[in-house]
mmCIF file of C-alpha atoms in Angstrom:
data_model
loop_
_atom_site.group_PDB
_atom_site.id
_atom_site.type_symbol
_atom_site.label_atom_id
_atom_site.label_comp_id
_atom_site.label_asym_id
_atom_site.label_seq_id
_atom_site.Cartn_x
_atom_site.Cartn_y
_atom_site.Cartn_z
ATOM 1 C CA MET A 22 -92.097 134.644 -85.206
ATOM 2 C CA ASN A 23 -91.027 135.912 -82.202
ATOM 3 C CA PHE A 24 -88.182 133.357 -81.163
ATOM 4 C CA GLU A 25 -88.472 134.179 -77.456
ATOM 5 C CA LEU A 26 -89.870 131.975 -75.283
ATOM 6 C CA THR A 27 -92.336 132.738 -72.705
ATOM 7 C CA GLU A 28 -92.255 132.016 -69.047
ATOM 8 C CA GLU A 29 -94.447 129.291 -69.331
ATOM 9 C CA GLN A 30 -92.237 127.410 -72.245
ATOM 10 C CA LEU A 31 -89.374 127.826 -70.418
ATOM 11 C CA ALA A 32 -91.358 126.066 -67.273
ATOM 12 C CA VAL A 33 -91.536 123.268 -68.993
ATOM 13 C CA GLN A 34 -88.200 123.081 -70.794
ATOM 14 C CA ALA A 35 -86.832 122.614 -67.551
ATOM 15 C CA ALA A 36 -88.680 120.456 -65.915
ATOM 16 C CA ALA A 37 -88.388 117.847 -69.052
ATOM 17 C CA ARG A 38 -84.749 118.840 -68.780
ATOM 18 C CA GLU A 39 -84.727 117.781 -64.524
ATOM 19 C CA PHE A 40 -86.747 114.621 -64.895
ATOM 20 C CA ALA A 41 -84.681 113.728 -68.015
ATOM 21 C CA GLN A 42 -81.747 113.509 -65.889
ATOM 22 C CA LYS A 43 -83.397 112.675 -62.538
ATOM 23 C CA GLU A 44 -85.518 110.071 -63.629
ATOM 24 C CA LEU A 45 -84.447 109.078 -66.849
ATOM 25 C CA LYS A 46 -80.466 108.857 -67.039
ATOM 26 C CA PRO A 47 -80.224 106.564 -63.949
ATOM 27 C CA GLY A 48 -81.138 102.900 -65.612
ATOM 28 C CA VAL A 49 -80.731 103.992 -69.331
ATOM 29 C CA ILE A 50 -78.004 102.229 -70.293
ATOM 30 C CA GLU A 51 -79.792 98.830 -68.954
ATOM 31 C CA ARG A 52 -83.020 99.298 -70.057
ATOM 32 C CA ASP A 53 -81.389 99.773 -73.888
ATOM 33 C CA LYS A 54 -78.926 96.606 -73.074
ATOM 34 C CA HIS A 55 -82.235 94.197 -71.512
ATOM 35 C CA MET A 56 -84.363 96.307 -73.843
ATOM 36 C CA THR A 57 -86.510 96.290 -70.991
ATOM 37 C CA TYR A 58 -89.359 98.411 -71.325
ATOM 38 C CA PRO A 59 -89.343 102.117 -69.295
ATOM 39 C CA THR A 60 -92.946 100.922 -67.364
ATOM 40 C CA GLU A 61 -92.617 103.330 -64.377
ATOM 41 C CA GLN A 62 -90.585 106.100 -66.299
ATOM 42 C CA ILE A 63 -94.092 105.916 -68.643
ATOM 43 C CA LYS A 64 -96.312 106.363 -65.475
ATOM 44 C CA MET A 65 -94.198 109.094 -63.736
ATOM 45 C CA MET A 66 -94.540 111.050 -67.732
ATOM 46 C CA GLY A 67 -98.305 110.265 -67.712
ATOM 47 C CA GLU A 68 -98.705 111.725 -63.654
ATOM 48 C CA LEU A 69 -96.319 114.907 -65.208
ATOM 49 C CA GLY A 70 -98.756 115.466 -68.070
ATOM 50 C CA PHE A 71 -95.988 114.491 -70.951
ATOM 51 C CA LEU A 72 -98.506 111.828 -71.877
ATOM 52 C CA GLY A 73 -101.525 114.450 -72.933
ATOM 53 C CA MET A 74 -99.543 117.997 -73.223
ATOM 54 C CA MET A 75 -101.441 119.059 -76.486
ATOM 55 C CA VAL A 76 -104.636 117.780 -75.439
ATOM 56 C CA SER A 77 -107.521 120.138 -74.223
ATOM 57 C CA PRO A 78 -108.202 120.299 -70.572
ATOM 58 C CA ASP A 79 -111.752 119.305 -71.115
ATOM 59 C CA TYR A 80 -111.038 116.356 -71.981
ATOM 60 C CA GLY A 81 -107.817 116.116 -68.798
ATOM 61 C CA GLY A 82 -104.865 117.031 -70.873
ATOM 62 C CA GLY A 83 -102.078 119.958 -70.063
ATOM 63 C CA GLY A 84 -103.819 122.135 -72.692
ATOM 64 C CA MET A 85 -100.132 123.127 -74.032
ATOM 65 C CA ASP A 86 -98.321 124.682 -77.167
ATOM 66 C CA SER A 87 -96.880 122.603 -79.526
ATOM 67 C CA VAL A 88 -93.720 124.855 -78.663
ATOM 68 C CA SER A 89 -94.324 123.199 -75.502
ATOM 69 C CA TYR A 90 -94.510 120.077 -76.542
ATOM 70 C CA VAL A 91 -91.221 119.900 -78.750
ATOM 71 C CA LEU A 92 -89.267 121.776 -76.069
ATOM 72 C CA ALA A 93 -89.953 118.767 -73.997
ATOM 73 C CA ILE A 94 -89.415 115.607 -76.237
ATOM 74 C CA GLU A 95 -86.254 117.773 -76.954
ATOM 75 C CA GLU A 96 -85.416 117.470 -73.688
ATOM 76 C CA ILE A 97 -85.647 114.180 -73.149
ATOM 77 C CA SER A 98 -84.239 113.209 -75.962
ATOM 78 C CA LYS A 99 -80.567 114.282 -75.429
ATOM 79 C CA ILE A 100 -81.475 111.401 -72.321
ATOM 80 C CA ASP A 101 -83.867 108.271 -73.296
ATOM 81 C CA ASN A 102 -85.224 108.313 -76.802
ATOM 82 C CA SER A 103 -87.681 105.259 -75.860
ATOM 83 C CA CYS A 104 -89.270 106.908 -73.752
ATOM 84 C CA SER A 105 -89.611 110.079 -76.013
ATOM 85 C CA VAL A 106 -90.594 108.159 -78.606
ATOM 86 C CA ILE A 107 -93.796 106.845 -76.638
ATOM 87 C CA MET A 108 -94.556 110.122 -75.682
ATOM 88 C CA SER A 109 -94.190 111.066 -79.465
ATOM 89 C CA VAL A 110 -96.576 108.435 -80.341
ATOM 90 C CA ASN A 111 -98.870 109.275 -77.895
ATOM 91 C CA ASN A 112 -99.096 113.156 -78.223
ATOM 92 C CA SER A 113 -98.830 114.032 -81.954
ATOM 93 C CA LEU A 114 -100.044 110.548 -83.391
ATOM 94 C CA VAL A 115 -102.968 108.835 -81.686
ATOM 95 C CA CYS A 116 -104.027 112.198 -79.107
ATOM 96 C CA TRP A 117 -103.399 114.781 -81.925
ATOM 97 C CA GLY A 118 -105.429 113.041 -84.366
ATOM 98 C CA LEU A 119 -108.489 112.551 -82.016
ATOM 99 C CA GLU A 120 -108.582 115.301 -80.749
ATOM 100 C CA THR A 121 -108.401 116.976 -84.151
ATOM 101 C CA TYR A 122 -110.488 115.123 -86.234
ATOM 102 C CA GLY A 123 -112.449 112.236 -83.582
ATOM 103 C CA ASN A 124 -116.123 113.626 -82.639
ATOM 104 C CA GLU A 125 -117.363 114.588 -79.531
ATOM 105 C CA SER A 126 -117.990 110.893 -78.424
ATOM 106 C CA GLN A 127 -114.562 109.389 -78.852
ATOM 107 C CA LYS A 128 -112.979 112.453 -77.366
ATOM 108 C CA ALA A 129 -114.640 112.286 -74.702
ATOM 109 C CA LYS A 130 -114.198 107.918 -74.280
ATOM 110 C CA TYR A 131 -110.498 107.888 -74.961
ATOM 111 C CA LEU A 132 -108.676 110.861 -74.555
ATOM 112 C CA PRO A 133 -109.312 111.655 -70.612
ATOM 113 C CA LYS A 134 -107.327 107.631 -70.482
ATOM 114 C CA LEU A 135 -105.040 108.841 -73.233
ATOM 115 C CA ALA A 136 -103.966 112.097 -71.746
ATOM 116 C CA SER A 137 -103.040 110.581 -68.481
ATOM 117 C CA GLY A 138 -101.386 107.943 -69.175
ATOM 118 C CA GLU A 139 -103.840 105.207 -67.389
ATOM 119 C CA TRP A 140 -103.849 104.380 -71.577
ATOM 120 C CA ILE A 141 -100.938 104.509 -74.498
ATOM 121 C CA GLY A 142 -101.814 104.808 -77.915
ATOM 122 C CA ALA A 143 -100.491 103.073 -80.779
ATOM 123 C CA PHE A 144 -100.762 104.382 -84.519
ATOM 124 C CA CYS A 145 -101.385 101.650 -87.173
ATOM 125 C CA LEU A 146 -100.612 102.868 -90.675
ATOM 126 C CA SER A 147 -97.207 100.818 -91.658
ATOM 127 C CA GLU A 148 -97.549 97.348 -93.496
ATOM 128 C CA PRO A 149 -94.960 94.556 -94.700
ATOM 129 C CA GLU A 150 -95.681 96.201 -97.923
ATOM 130 C CA ALA A 151 -96.977 99.792 -97.629
ATOM 131 C CA GLY A 152 -94.403 101.825 -95.722
ATOM 132 C CA SER A 153 -93.575 105.049 -97.485
ATOM 133 C CA ASP A 154 -96.109 103.818 -99.986
ATOM 134 C CA ALA A 155 -99.074 104.376 -97.595
ATOM 135 C CA THR A 156 -101.588 104.251 -100.320
ATOM 136 C CA SER A 157 -100.900 100.581 -100.693
ATOM 137 C CA GLN A 158 -102.763 99.606 -98.176
ATOM 138 C CA ARG A 159 -103.433 95.238 -97.666
ATOM 139 C CA THR A 160 -105.370 95.647 -94.637
ATOM 140 C CA THR A 161 -108.898 95.677 -94.932
ATOM 141 C CA ALA A 162 -112.105 97.278 -92.888
ATOM 142 C CA ILE A 163 -115.033 95.978 -94.609
ATOM 143 C CA ASP A 164 -118.227 97.416 -94.159
ATOM 144 C CA MET A 165 -120.519 94.243 -92.013
ATOM 145 C CA GLY A 166 -123.908 96.718 -92.016
ATOM 146 C CA ASP A 167 -123.903 97.228 -88.249
ATOM 147 C CA HIS A 168 -119.553 96.873 -88.242
ATOM 148 C CA TYR A 169 -116.623 96.581 -89.964
ATOM 149 C CA LEU A 170 -114.475 93.268 -89.629
ATOM 150 C CA ILE A 171 -110.812 94.472 -89.982
ATOM 151 C CA ASN A 172 -108.130 91.734 -91.631
ATOM 152 C CA GLY A 173 -104.331 92.420 -91.830
ATOM 153 C CA THR A 174 -101.039 92.506 -90.834
ATOM 154 C CA LYS A 175 -99.537 95.818 -89.202
ATOM 155 C CA ASN A 176 -95.847 96.325 -88.628
ATOM 156 C CA TRP A 177 -93.287 98.397 -87.229
ATOM 157 C CA ILE A 178 -95.710 99.013 -84.322
ATOM 158 C CA THR A 179 -94.213 101.905 -81.395
ATOM 159 C CA ASN A 180 -96.118 100.326 -78.640
ATOM 160 C CA GLY A 181 -97.370 97.973 -80.000
ATOM 161 C CA SER A 182 -97.623 95.502 -76.541
ATOM 162 C CA SER A 183 -98.345 98.505 -74.482
ATOM 163 C CA SER A 184 -100.945 99.736 -75.475
ATOM 164 C CA LYS A 185 -104.507 99.607 -74.820
ATOM 165 C CA LEU A 186 -105.867 101.771 -78.166
ATOM 166 C CA HIS A 187 -104.810 101.397 -81.978
ATOM 167 C CA LEU A 188 -105.323 103.696 -84.371
ATOM 168 C CA VAL A 189 -105.784 101.469 -88.011
ATOM 169 C CA VAL A 190 -105.563 102.268 -91.043
ATOM 170 C CA ALA A 191 -107.504 99.827 -93.364
ATOM 171 C CA GLN A 192 -109.248 99.755 -96.723
ATOM 172 C CA SER A 193 -113.041 99.829 -97.018
ATOM 173 C CA ASP A 194 -112.975 100.164 -100.901
ATOM 174 C CA VAL A 195 -110.476 99.077 -103.045
ATOM 175 C CA ASP A 196 -112.085 100.684 -106.415
ATOM 176 C CA LYS A 197 -111.672 104.103 -104.626
ATOM 177 C CA GLY A 198 -107.574 103.565 -103.913
ATOM 178 C CA HIS A 199 -106.785 106.483 -101.623
ATOM 179 C CA LYS A 200 -110.438 107.523 -101.467
ATOM 180 C CA GLY A 201 -111.011 104.274 -100.334
ATOM 181 C CA ILE A 202 -109.142 103.999 -97.362
ATOM 182 C CA ASN A 203 -110.384 104.377 -93.467
ATOM 183 C CA VAL A 204 -109.204 104.720 -89.959
ATOM 184 C CA PHE A 205 -110.264 102.847 -86.859
ATOM 185 C CA ILE A 206 -110.033 102.903 -83.249
ATOM 186 C CA VAL A 207 -109.682 99.410 -82.022
ATOM 187 C CA GLU A 208 -109.186 98.280 -78.351
ATOM 188 C CA ALA A 209 -106.165 96.215 -77.989
ATOM 189 C CA ASP A 210 -108.058 94.098 -75.995
ATOM 190 C CA SER A 211 -110.715 93.371 -78.610
ATOM 191 C CA ASP A 212 -111.110 89.401 -80.175
ATOM 192 C CA GLY A 213 -109.032 89.026 -83.221
ATOM 193 C CA VAL A 214 -105.925 90.843 -82.393
ATOM 194 C CA THR A 215 -102.983 89.397 -82.358
ATOM 195 C CA VAL A 216 -99.089 91.081 -81.240
ATOM 196 C CA GLY A 217 -96.112 89.259 -82.686
ATOM 197 C CA GLY A 218 -93.258 89.078 -80.532
ATOM 198 C CA LYS A 219 -90.908 92.637 -80.048
ATOM 199 C CA GLU A 220 -88.000 93.598 -82.509
ATOM 200 C CA ASP A 221 -84.442 93.555 -81.765
ATOM 201 C CA LYS A 222 -83.711 96.737 -82.688
ATOM 202 C CA LEU A 223 -80.271 99.162 -83.415
ATOM 203 C CA GLY A 224 -81.792 102.264 -81.491
ATOM 204 C CA ILE A 225 -84.626 103.000 -79.271
ATOM 205 C CA ARG A 226 -84.263 99.123 -77.510
ATOM 206 C CA SER A 227 -86.186 99.754 -74.497
ATOM 207 C CA SER A 228 -89.788 101.522 -76.716
ATOM 208 C CA ASP A 229 -91.800 98.245 -77.926
ATOM 209 C CA THR A 230 -92.153 97.685 -81.457
ATOM 210 C CA HIS A 231 -94.348 94.780 -82.730
ATOM 211 C CA THR A 232 -96.041 93.565 -85.642
ATOM 212 C CA ILE A 233 -100.078 93.904 -85.353
ATOM 213 C CA MET A 234 -102.185 91.407 -86.783
ATOM 214 C CA TYR A 235 -105.965 91.389 -86.917
ATOM 215 C CA THR A 236 -108.597 88.304 -87.352
ATOM 216 C CA ASP A 237 -112.041 89.248 -88.111
ATOM 217 C CA VAL A 238 -111.597 92.307 -85.023
ATOM 218 C CA LYS A 239 -115.412 93.605 -85.143
ATOM 219 C CA VAL A 240 -115.035 97.390 -85.094
ATOM 220 C CA PRO A 241 -118.628 99.188 -84.348
ATOM 221 C CA LYS A 242 -119.589 101.728 -86.736
ATOM 222 C CA GLU A 243 -119.191 104.259 -84.156
ATOM 223 C CA ASN A 244 -115.319 103.833 -84.222
ATOM 224 C CA ARG A 245 -114.889 105.099 -87.728
ATOM 225 C CA ILE A 246 -112.886 108.608 -87.454
ATOM 226 C CA GLY A 247 -114.265 111.226 -89.673
ATOM 227 C CA VAL A 248 -116.606 110.317 -93.154
ATOM 228 C CA ASP A 249 -116.443 107.726 -95.376
ATOM 229 C CA GLY A 250 -112.817 107.368 -97.103
ATOM 230 C CA PHE A 251 -111.041 110.136 -94.928
ATOM 231 C CA GLY A 252 -108.608 107.966 -93.680
ATOM 232 C CA PHE A 253 -105.900 108.647 -95.997
ATOM 233 C CA LYS A 254 -105.896 112.419 -95.428
ATOM 234 C CA PHE A 255 -105.877 111.215 -91.709
ATOM 235 C CA ALA A 256 -102.935 110.315 -91.963
ATOM 236 C CA MET A 257 -100.824 112.225 -93.780
ATOM 237 C CA LYS A 258 -102.470 115.476 -91.175
ATOM 238 C CA VAL A 259 -101.309 113.285 -88.123
ATOM 239 C CA LEU A 260 -97.789 112.435 -90.306
ATOM 240 C CA GLY A 261 -97.009 116.141 -90.768
ATOM 241 C CA GLY A 262 -97.554 117.059 -87.124
ATOM 242 C CA GLY A 263 -96.004 113.826 -86.225
ATOM 243 C CA ARG A 264 -92.754 114.842 -87.838
ATOM 244 C CA ILE A 265 -92.780 117.792 -85.817
ATOM 245 C CA GLY A 266 -92.447 115.423 -82.687
ATOM 246 C CA ILE A 267 -89.501 113.594 -84.284
ATOM 247 C CA ALA A 268 -87.787 116.349 -85.995
ATOM 248 C CA ALA A 269 -87.544 117.406 -82.050
ATOM 249 C CA GLN A 270 -86.463 113.870 -81.279
ATOM 250 C CA ALA A 271 -83.512 114.460 -83.904
ATOM 251 C CA LEU A 272 -82.621 117.913 -82.382
ATOM 252 C CA GLY A 273 -82.392 116.315 -78.630
ATOM 253 C CA ILE A 274 -80.255 113.575 -79.650
ATOM 254 C CA ALA A 275 -78.085 115.645 -81.472
ATOM 255 C CA GLY A 276 -78.064 118.571 -78.886
ATOM 256 C CA GLY A 277 -77.827 115.811 -76.048
ATOM 257 C CA ALA A 278 -74.580 113.915 -78.107
ATOM 258 C CA TYR A 279 -72.951 117.860 -78.493
ATOM 259 C CA GLU A 280 -73.120 118.626 -74.487
ATOM 260 C CA LEU A 281 -71.821 115.263 -73.842
ATOM 261 C CA ALA A 282 -68.642 115.623 -76.255
ATOM 262 C CA THR A 283 -68.202 119.359 -74.975
ATOM 263 C CA ALA A 284 -68.157 118.096 -71.616
ATOM 264 C CA TYR A 285 -65.595 115.439 -72.404
ATOM 265 C CA SER A 286 -63.535 117.921 -74.387
ATOM 266 C CA LYS A 287 -62.704 120.454 -71.763
ATOM 267 C CA GLU A 288 -61.897 116.625 -69.782
ATOM 268 C CA ARG A 289 -59.984 114.643 -71.790
ATOM 269 C CA ALA A 290 -56.086 116.103 -72.242
ATOM 270 C CA ALA A 291 -53.945 115.178 -74.742
ATOM 271 C CA PHE A 292 -50.294 117.039 -75.593
ATOM 272 C CA GLY A 293 -50.817 119.433 -72.689
ATOM 273 C CA LYS A 294 -54.020 120.745 -72.783
ATOM 274 C CA PRO A 295 -57.738 119.948 -72.960
ATOM 275 C CA ILE A 296 -58.769 118.492 -76.525
ATOM 276 C CA SER A 297 -61.073 120.895 -77.052
ATOM 277 C CA GLN A 298 -57.923 123.395 -77.576
ATOM 278 C CA HIS A 299 -56.844 121.219 -80.419
ATOM 279 C CA GLN A 300 -57.925 122.837 -83.744
ATOM 280 C CA ALA A 301 -58.938 119.321 -85.058
ATOM 281 C CA ILE A 302 -61.402 118.974 -81.784
ATOM 282 C CA ALA A 303 -62.741 122.414 -81.755
ATOM 283 C CA PHE A 304 -63.741 122.883 -85.509
ATOM 284 C CA LYS A 305 -65.767 119.872 -85.057
ATOM 285 C CA LEU A 306 -68.008 121.608 -81.808
ATOM 286 C CA ALA A 307 -67.901 124.502 -83.950
ATOM 287 C CA ASP A 308 -69.696 122.298 -86.553
ATOM 288 C CA MET A 309 -72.270 120.694 -83.845
ATOM 289 C CA ALA A 310 -73.010 123.850 -82.401
ATOM 290 C CA THR A 311 -74.150 124.978 -85.614
ATOM 291 C CA ASP A 312 -76.413 122.704 -87.426
ATOM 292 C CA ILE A 313 -77.484 122.558 -83.696
ATOM 293 C CA GLU A 314 -78.897 125.938 -83.717
ATOM 294 C CA ALA A 315 -80.271 125.721 -87.501
ATOM 295 C CA ALA A 316 -82.286 122.649 -86.767
ATOM 296 C CA LYS A 317 -83.696 124.543 -83.459
ATOM 297 C CA LEU A 318 -85.126 126.947 -85.747
ATOM 298 C CA LEU A 319 -86.637 125.705 -87.850
ATOM 299 C CA VAL A 320 -88.289 122.791 -85.520
ATOM 300 C CA TYR A 321 -89.252 125.759 -83.437
ATOM 301 C CA ARG A 322 -90.420 127.271 -86.408
ATOM 302 C CA ALA A 323 -92.684 124.404 -87.884
ATOM 303 C CA ALA A 324 -94.130 123.823 -84.127
ATOM 304 C CA TRP A 325 -95.176 127.689 -83.897
ATOM 305 C CA LEU A 326 -96.503 127.141 -87.341
ATOM 306 C CA LYS A 327 -98.508 124.703 -86.055
ATOM 307 C CA ASP A 328 -99.658 126.684 -82.826
ATOM 308 C CA MET A 329 -100.638 129.948 -85.185
ATOM 309 C CA GLY A 330 -102.964 127.768 -87.481
ATOM 310 C CA MET A 331 -100.486 127.837 -90.464
ATOM 311 C CA ASP A 332 -99.616 125.541 -93.172
ATOM 312 C CA TYR A 333 -96.716 123.338 -91.624
ATOM 313 C CA THR A 334 -96.505 121.007 -94.145
ATOM 314 C CA MET A 335 -93.148 122.220 -95.819
ATOM 315 C CA ALA A 336 -91.945 123.856 -92.941
ATOM 316 C CA SER A 337 -92.698 120.282 -90.328
ATOM 317 C CA SER A 338 -90.798 118.096 -93.316
ATOM 318 C CA MET A 339 -87.475 120.569 -93.535
ATOM 319 C CA ALA A 340 -87.184 120.520 -89.781
ATOM 320 C CA LYS A 341 -87.244 116.731 -90.143
ATOM 321 C CA VAL A 342 -84.672 116.455 -92.325
ATOM 322 C CA PHE A 343 -82.613 118.403 -91.346
ATOM 323 C CA ALA A 344 -82.917 117.598 -87.610
ATOM 324 C CA SER A 345 -82.176 113.610 -88.497
ATOM 325 C CA GLU A 346 -79.228 114.136 -90.660
ATOM 326 C CA ALA A 347 -77.654 116.518 -88.092
ATOM 327 C CA ALA A 348 -78.308 113.905 -85.096
ATOM 328 C CA MET A 349 -76.415 111.288 -87.331
ATOM 329 C CA LYS A 350 -73.882 113.229 -88.541
ATOM 330 C CA HIS A 351 -73.299 114.535 -84.501
ATOM 331 C CA THR A 352 -73.617 112.054 -83.058
ATOM 332 C CA VAL A 353 -70.620 110.234 -84.725
ATOM 333 C CA GLU A 354 -68.979 113.005 -84.647
ATOM 334 C CA ALA A 355 -69.230 112.644 -80.606
ATOM 335 C CA VAL A 356 -68.545 109.466 -80.638
ATOM 336 C CA GLN A 357 -65.280 110.517 -82.433
ATOM 337 C CA VAL A 358 -64.471 113.105 -80.306
ATOM 338 C CA HIS A 359 -64.648 110.756 -77.208
ATOM 339 C CA GLY A 360 -62.396 108.230 -79.267
ATOM 340 C CA GLY A 361 -62.704 104.840 -77.369
ATOM 341 C CA TYR A 362 -64.595 105.893 -74.618
ATOM 342 C CA GLY A 363 -67.083 106.631 -77.140
ATOM 343 C CA PHE A 364 -67.215 103.511 -77.946
ATOM 344 C CA VAL A 365 -68.348 101.603 -74.675
ATOM 345 C CA LYS A 366 -72.005 101.968 -73.324
ATOM 346 C CA GLU A 367 -70.751 103.881 -69.938
ATOM 347 C CA TYR A 368 -70.098 107.218 -72.161
ATOM 348 C CA HIS A 369 -73.837 106.831 -73.357
ATOM 349 C CA VAL A 370 -72.646 108.617 -77.040
ATOM 350 C CA GLU A 371 -73.041 105.505 -78.241
ATOM 351 C CA ARG A 372 -76.698 104.856 -78.016
ATOM 352 C CA LEU A 373 -77.437 108.300 -78.989
ATOM 353 C CA MET A 374 -75.502 107.560 -82.194
ATOM 354 C CA ARG A 375 -77.872 104.772 -82.812
ATOM 355 C CA ASP A 376 -80.579 105.857 -81.773
ATOM 356 C CA ALA A 377 -80.419 108.527 -83.934
ATOM 357 C CA LYS A 378 -80.693 106.363 -87.203
ATOM 358 C CA ILE A 379 -84.231 105.795 -86.759
ATOM 359 C CA THR A 380 -84.670 109.532 -87.424
ATOM 360 C CA GLN A 381 -84.383 108.928 -90.664
ATOM 361 C CA ILE A 382 -86.743 106.804 -90.957
ATOM 362 C CA TYR A 383 -89.572 106.629 -88.909
ATOM 363 C CA GLU A 384 -92.844 108.618 -89.752
ATOM 364 C CA GLY A 385 -91.184 109.214 -93.246
ATOM 365 C CA THR A 386 -87.526 109.072 -94.843
ATOM 366 C CA SER A 387 -85.060 111.665 -95.310
ATOM 367 C CA GLU A 388 -86.157 110.631 -98.816
ATOM 368 C CA ILE A 389 -89.857 111.145 -98.487
ATOM 369 C CA GLN A 390 -89.516 114.590 -96.541
ATOM 370 C CA ARG A 391 -87.793 115.601 -100.083
ATOM 371 C CA ILE A 392 -90.459 114.474 -102.157
ATOM 372 C CA VAL A 393 -92.779 116.588 -100.036
ATOM 373 C CA ILE A 394 -90.707 119.756 -99.918
ATOM 374 C CA SER A 395 -89.907 119.232 -103.282
ATOM 375 C CA ARG A 396 -94.117 119.149 -104.266
ATOM 376 C CA GLU A 397 -94.874 122.086 -101.921
ATOM 377 C CA ILE A 398 -92.475 124.418 -103.522
ATOM 378 C CA ILE A 399 -93.486 123.033 -106.894
ATOM 379 C CA LYS A 400 -96.863 123.542 -105.906
ATOM 380 C CA ASN A 401 -96.632 127.276 -104.739
ATOM 381 C CA ASN A 402 -94.375 128.274 -108.375
ATOM 382 C CA ASN A 403 -91.828 129.472 -105.788
ATOM 383 C CA LEU A 404 -88.231 128.745 -106.259
ATOM 384 C CA TYR A 405 -87.368 130.577 -102.819
ATOM 385 C CA VAL A 406 -89.859 129.874 -99.890
ATOM 386 C CA PRO A 407 -89.729 132.995 -97.737
ATOM 387 C CA ILE A 408 -88.842 132.354 -93.802
ATOM 388 C CA PHE A 409 -90.730 135.390 -92.026
ATOM 389 C CA SER A 410 -92.373 137.573 -94.073
ATOM 390 C CA SER A 411 -95.622 136.395 -94.899
ATOM 391 C CA GLU A 412 -95.937 134.811 -91.778
ATOM 392 C CA LEU A 413 -95.481 137.724 -89.929
ATOM 393 C CA SER A 414 -97.970 139.722 -91.400
ATOM 394 C CA LYS A 415 -100.693 137.276 -90.472
ATOM 395 C CA VAL A 416 -99.694 137.420 -86.428
#
């Protein structure tokens, strides 16, 4: 693996950082406080190409690699994680899933709108009794001959009210278990689609998280993605890539907290010198920097494996569990470095601490990631999986 970023990747990183600092940082505290959806900011992200980064130019996307994508997510997440989660869902789950597994007609019809930001997409998998256990789908999609009829409830849906397109995972044949699950493209304005109230959340408060109800929603046969029974595999494949986006978000949260803590520690004096020169604080900064660097290598490696067309199942889970736990640990420490100032909104770190927690939960909890990792180890009959040697031989 070559860890040297290309000029194009560095340009994407710089553009995302500039956008986050100039366009997202002003107003981010107020948007968080009042749970205000970032309408104008998301519009700008669409215009700049951040909402369809990996989509082929044939469908109006940027045609960029996964590494460029995580670099952008990382920088945006240092400032506004409501915007970065909207970006992650639209890119990693909706656009990537549709482009990878959809047919030509589906891609031509929907991807240009999603990649440009004209439409925002939502990935509808979780249910009141089907979170980590995605096989327990209660939402049904019954084959009615010329269409499917969808009934059920999905919850914790990011982009719930702002989305124009839903990818809905539903059970078509209970007797077949997970092999009877399908995924459907549902336009949000279809008859029978009802969006519930906005969730009042601990973090990522200006993103719109809702429950969505489907009551006798008619979906054309041509809106099913893949062959009959492909839905569960679709969901698992899409989530595997989505975890890279959330790992990058967690990396950005940790990095943003570290940058704020470092800057503050150099300015704040106590006992006659900057607190950064006191060992108690200096060691916190050292631990932050070390864990962030380790998380960065894991996240970038997972993205690189995806770009190389190699198996990234274990890598994405490792990246997500490590980066999310580093984000939670070090945002708490960033608040501690700030002392009393860290407890107020003006200094930003308390918001990053609240945002960090969800990265340990959505798109697969930390516990689920450890299940995935351990299963991959057992499946491959390895107690230790080489990090580079087998990869370099394939490049």
